């Protein structure tokens, strides 16, 4: 399909810069069988049935945006001997490749090359590789838990570009940009549908007879990258690491066997479950990277209902929800959301989509 098929108009004032307070007071657009209904997040239990399973992503966002300088010896003939050339840079960590190594997107990145030294305040790294798609591989001078602590010290929360362009990150974001499920460090972007949940909402869901289950997908910075290819078939997804435990896979298979539905909180948990599921619908334990790219025509294997936020035009996530509920349906849903004042993107309102 053409990337342009997934475009739509979105006024700037629809982009949410702060989450709703309380979180479960955000709006919820319910999309089912081609119909649209306006609700709030607190109404979610009304659309669930006893025996259903709610699956959420328990990843935790790390302060993955690092500001520093690139250092390189001056090799210009006749230049001052021993002079070091420096350029200000910013890195957004993307994927942990080893205990001491991260791949990252960097700005400016075109002139960065292997063997450059990058200094982020008290944390330093060496560039060991640069891929054709712009990912920079950084090997840090510390490793393991010491590297984790150093990143927490020098990094800031990696707010999405559409928020960061309008206001700076602040102390509120340290809590606002984490879900109540956040347990395992590793994401550089929040699984944003989970931002709507509160302990009271979870209690109401469980009181309905709905089981809750955790999977982990560490969201990478690639989630914010635009699709530059004219044809979706030419777009390359960046991989992200995830895990589905043996116990969770068995529990979810039992839910389906007993006639229940799998309800995913967010596209991250959906992509992970679909990656872990065989063509005949059996969810398997999973531990590793996934680069699944879901567009219209994809045959869903595991997920029956999806709760998700409103996504960017021409993004891989709008392509995913269009595959799930239908492109025409989602264009109508987004047009309604725009005209009715719904708030978009990470801190915005939510939608509840029933698979077509």
XYZ file of C-alpha atoms in Angstrom:
356
model
C 0.000 0.000 0.000
C 0.999 3.617 -0.418
C 2.131 5.481 2.684
C -0.031 8.401 1.573
C -3.111 6.204 2.115
C -2.548 6.632 5.865
C -2.398 10.408 5.944
C -4.930 12.652 7.693
C -5.159 16.260 8.839
C -4.465 16.981 12.496
C -4.575 20.506 13.953
C -1.632 21.361 16.199
C -3.952 22.150 19.112
C -5.087 18.515 19.277
C -1.638 17.368 20.487
C -1.735 16.797 24.257
C 1.181 18.238 26.218
C 0.091 16.842 29.609
C -1.941 13.761 30.575
C -5.500 13.947 31.865
C -5.931 14.180 35.635
C -6.855 11.722 36.993
C -5.487 9.401 34.347
C -8.681 7.383 33.938
C -10.666 10.578 33.245
C -9.286 10.705 29.688
C -11.746 10.140 26.869
C -12.234 6.752 25.201
C -13.556 6.360 21.658
C -15.081 2.887 21.269
C -14.870 1.565 17.699
C -16.888 -1.593 17.073
C -18.504 -2.978 13.909
C -17.987 0.334 12.134
C -19.766 2.335 14.846
C -18.283 5.038 17.082
C -19.244 5.791 20.686
C -17.819 8.416 23.051
C -16.900 7.292 26.556
C -14.170 7.819 29.162
C -11.400 5.440 30.193
C -13.210 4.684 33.454
C -15.941 2.991 31.373
C -13.526 0.321 30.111
C -14.855 -2.478 32.401
C -18.289 -2.083 30.744
C -16.812 -3.417 27.500
C -15.074 -6.420 29.041
C -16.557 -9.820 29.878
C -15.804 -12.339 32.625
C -13.144 -14.672 31.285
C -11.426 -12.022 29.163
C -7.713 -11.350 29.633
C -6.144 -7.887 29.795
C -2.516 -7.879 28.622
C -0.255 -4.920 29.414
C 3.386 -4.046 28.840
C 5.337 -3.737 32.102
C 8.412 -2.073 30.632
C 9.799 0.981 32.410
C 11.038 4.080 30.586
C 14.634 5.066 31.272
C 16.000 8.644 30.951
C 17.348 7.768 27.520
C 18.059 11.195 26.025
C 21.687 12.200 26.591
C 23.328 15.528 25.707
C 27.066 15.741 25.231
C 29.916 16.475 22.847
C 31.686 14.543 20.131
C 35.451 14.670 20.571
C 37.883 14.048 17.708
C 41.600 14.840 17.325
C 42.366 17.595 14.831
C 43.958 15.894 11.817
C 44.088 18.973 9.580
C 47.615 19.417 8.215
C 49.156 22.434 9.867
C 46.529 22.525 12.621
C 47.438 22.982 16.289
C 49.162 19.847 17.536
C 47.064 17.889 20.038
C 43.946 20.010 19.541
C 40.618 18.233 20.071
C 37.657 19.237 17.957
C 34.300 19.166 19.729
C 30.726 19.335 18.466
C 27.570 19.330 20.603
C 25.474 16.193 20.079
C 22.339 14.564 21.446
C 21.753 10.817 21.631
C 18.473 9.002 22.069
C 19.188 5.433 23.136
C 17.311 2.844 21.108
C 18.335 -0.763 21.802
C 20.687 -2.343 24.318
C 23.040 -4.595 22.359
C 25.318 -5.712 25.226
C 25.941 -4.862 28.904
C 28.172 -1.946 27.821
C 26.670 -1.190 24.403
C 23.621 0.679 23.102
C 22.530 1.583 19.596
C 21.245 5.152 19.414
C 19.906 7.819 17.125
C 22.119 10.898 17.260
C 21.795 14.531 16.211
C 23.718 15.686 14.282
C 24.598 12.219 13.096
C 25.813 12.494 9.513
C 29.423 13.296 10.386
C 29.787 10.890 13.302
C 32.146 8.046 12.475
C 33.707 5.010 14.187
C 36.326 5.740 16.860
C 34.800 9.125 17.734
C 34.599 9.740 21.462
C 31.282 10.965 22.876
C 31.246 12.561 26.328
C 27.933 12.907 28.170
C 28.996 14.825 31.278
C 30.445 12.093 33.543
C 29.651 9.282 31.080
C 31.783 8.549 28.010
C 31.488 6.207 25.034
C 33.250 5.246 21.821
C 31.481 4.983 18.476
C 32.063 1.446 17.241
C 29.719 1.308 14.249
C 27.304 3.295 12.121
C 24.570 1.638 10.077
C 23.161 2.748 6.746
C 19.860 3.689 8.398
C 21.587 6.084 10.790
C 21.853 4.018 13.969
C 25.056 4.700 15.913
C 26.530 1.952 18.100
C 28.030 3.285 21.325
C 30.303 1.260 23.614
C 30.384 2.930 27.014
C 33.305 3.035 29.425
C 31.202 1.414 32.151
C 28.992 -1.636 31.956
C 26.016 -3.404 33.505
C 24.383 -1.820 36.571
C 27.043 0.897 36.675
C 26.001 1.985 33.177
C 22.332 1.903 34.183
C 23.054 4.207 37.116
C 25.142 6.562 34.985
C 22.329 6.873 32.438
C 19.868 7.651 35.235
C 22.222 10.388 36.416
C 22.974 12.171 33.130
C 19.888 11.353 31.031
C 16.482 12.991 30.785
C 13.114 11.461 29.954
C 12.864 10.999 26.183
C 9.665 12.912 25.538
C 8.286 12.356 22.022
C 9.440 14.959 19.476
C 5.946 16.409 19.127
C 5.948 17.265 22.855
C 9.633 18.121 23.239
C 9.315 20.676 20.425
C 6.663 22.549 22.400
C 8.032 22.447 25.952
C 11.062 21.115 27.865
C 11.061 17.931 29.919
C 10.464 18.571 33.629
C 10.166 16.710 36.920
C 6.490 15.898 36.312
C 7.432 13.826 33.275
C 9.480 11.484 35.448
C 6.180 10.158 36.815
C 3.700 11.194 34.114
C 5.621 9.263 31.437
C 5.516 5.967 33.370
C 2.618 3.536 33.578
C 1.368 1.979 36.809
C 2.651 -1.314 35.366
C 6.259 -0.098 34.939
C 8.616 -2.728 36.358
C 11.498 -3.622 34.030
C 13.901 -0.868 32.903
C 14.612 -0.681 29.197
C 12.169 1.420 27.164
C 13.033 4.740 25.598
C 9.353 5.506 24.958
C 6.299 4.794 27.099
C 3.708 2.174 26.121
C 1.255 5.044 26.122
C -2.096 3.244 26.339
C -0.964 2.068 29.767
C -0.648 5.676 30.950
C -4.449 5.786 31.401
C -4.600 3.123 34.099
C -5.003 3.681 37.829
C -5.115 1.180 40.705
C -8.867 1.821 41.032
C -9.475 1.048 37.357
C -7.472 -2.164 37.597
C -9.472 -3.186 40.657
C -12.731 -2.617 38.779
C -11.476 -4.666 35.831
C -10.487 -7.592 38.033
C -13.812 -7.377 39.889
C -15.470 -7.945 36.511
C -13.801 -11.363 36.301
C -11.109 -10.255 33.860
C -7.601 -11.603 34.421
C -4.541 -9.382 33.976
C -1.215 -10.460 32.504
C 2.141 -8.780 31.907
C 4.484 -9.032 28.944
C 7.604 -6.944 28.406
C 8.543 -5.091 25.226
C 11.273 -2.466 25.522
C 10.068 0.235 23.157
C 12.764 1.718 20.934
C 13.210 5.228 19.597
C 12.288 3.960 16.141
C 8.641 4.232 17.165
C 8.868 7.986 16.471
C 10.558 7.738 13.071
C 8.484 8.728 10.051
C 7.834 6.287 7.237
C 9.900 7.763 4.397
C 9.175 5.107 1.789
C 6.365 5.813 -0.668
C 5.290 2.176 -0.509
C 4.811 0.508 2.884
C 6.502 -2.644 1.558
C 9.779 -0.711 1.390
C 9.760 0.435 5.022
C 12.183 -1.206 7.441
C 11.173 -1.569 11.082
C 13.806 -1.340 13.826
C 13.869 -4.294 16.187
C 12.815 -4.175 19.833
C 13.453 -6.706 22.591
C 10.586 -8.476 24.326
C 9.601 -11.468 26.379
C 6.462 -13.522 26.964
C 6.836 -15.998 29.811
C 5.843 -19.653 29.627
C 3.216 -19.040 32.324
C 1.680 -16.070 30.509
C 1.564 -17.897 27.174
C -0.200 -20.859 28.787
C -2.681 -18.632 30.612
C -3.602 -16.728 27.453
C -4.026 -19.916 25.436
C -6.394 -21.134 28.161
C -8.394 -17.893 27.898
C -8.987 -18.497 24.198
C -9.751 -22.179 24.777
C -12.462 -21.162 27.258
C -14.040 -18.611 24.910
C -12.506 -15.493 26.411
C -10.957 -12.609 24.523
C -7.425 -11.260 24.648
C -7.526 -7.497 25.165
C -4.191 -5.767 24.608
C -3.318 -2.503 26.325
C -1.323 -0.805 23.601
C 0.237 -1.644 20.276
C 3.445 -2.761 22.000
C 1.816 -5.691 23.791
C -0.125 -6.514 20.606
C 2.998 -6.614 18.435
C 4.774 -8.794 20.959
C 1.901 -11.283 21.264
C 1.481 -11.461 17.496
C 5.231 -12.135 17.216
C 4.916 -14.964 19.740
C 1.896 -16.658 18.128
C 1.992 -19.477 15.582
C -0.087 -19.319 12.377
C -2.683 -21.610 13.968
C -3.166 -19.235 16.918
C -1.061 -20.824 19.675
C 0.829 -18.311 21.805
C 4.366 -19.523 22.493
C 6.906 -18.332 25.071
C 9.061 -15.636 23.483
C 12.420 -14.108 24.365
C 14.246 -11.957 21.855
C 13.910 -9.245 19.243
C 10.894 -8.516 17.067
C 10.598 -6.200 14.086
C 7.030 -7.131 13.149
C 5.379 -4.621 10.795
C 1.589 -4.885 10.663
C -0.323 -3.305 7.772
C -3.779 -3.936 6.271
C -4.034 -7.495 5.030
C -2.277 -8.945 8.070
C -4.117 -11.931 9.606
C -4.205 -11.423 13.370
C -3.451 -14.564 15.341
C -3.865 -13.725 19.018
C -5.450 -10.367 19.818
C -9.207 -9.711 19.807
C -9.508 -6.197 21.270
C -6.996 -3.342 21.354
C -6.900 -0.295 23.597
C -4.587 2.343 22.159
C -3.988 6.076 21.881
C -4.372 8.182 18.736
C -1.335 7.962 16.463
C 0.581 10.117 13.983
C -0.434 10.437 10.332
C 1.414 8.021 8.023
C 2.940 6.232 11.033
C 3.466 2.492 11.407
C 1.057 2.576 14.362
C -1.775 4.131 12.358
C -1.118 1.414 9.779
C -1.425 -1.187 12.542
C -4.773 0.075 13.864
C -6.032 0.294 10.283
C -5.133 -3.357 9.820
C -6.939 -4.200 13.056
C -10.206 -2.291 12.593
C -10.174 -1.352 8.893
C -8.655 1.651 7.130
C -11.958 3.323 6.287
C -13.224 2.775 9.825
C -10.096 4.260 11.366
C -10.131 7.271 9.055
C -13.724 7.904 10.123
C -12.792 7.393 13.789
C -9.878 9.830 13.575
C -11.977 12.417 11.733
C -14.561 12.172 14.522
C -11.843 12.436 17.175
C -10.416 15.567 15.544
C -13.788 17.272 15.133
C -14.943 16.333 18.645
C -11.861 17.610 20.430
C -10.105 14.372 21.402
C -6.499 14.811 22.551
C -3.860 13.019 20.451
C -0.594 11.134 20.931
C 1.301 9.975 24.019
C -0.432 12.124 26.649
C -3.747 12.129 24.802
C -7.020 10.209 24.927
C -7.605 6.567 24.078
C -9.592 4.341 21.769
C -10.948 0.834 22.201
C -10.891 -1.127 18.955
C -12.698 -4.400 18.313
C -11.106 -6.504 15.597
C -13.086 -6.517 12.400
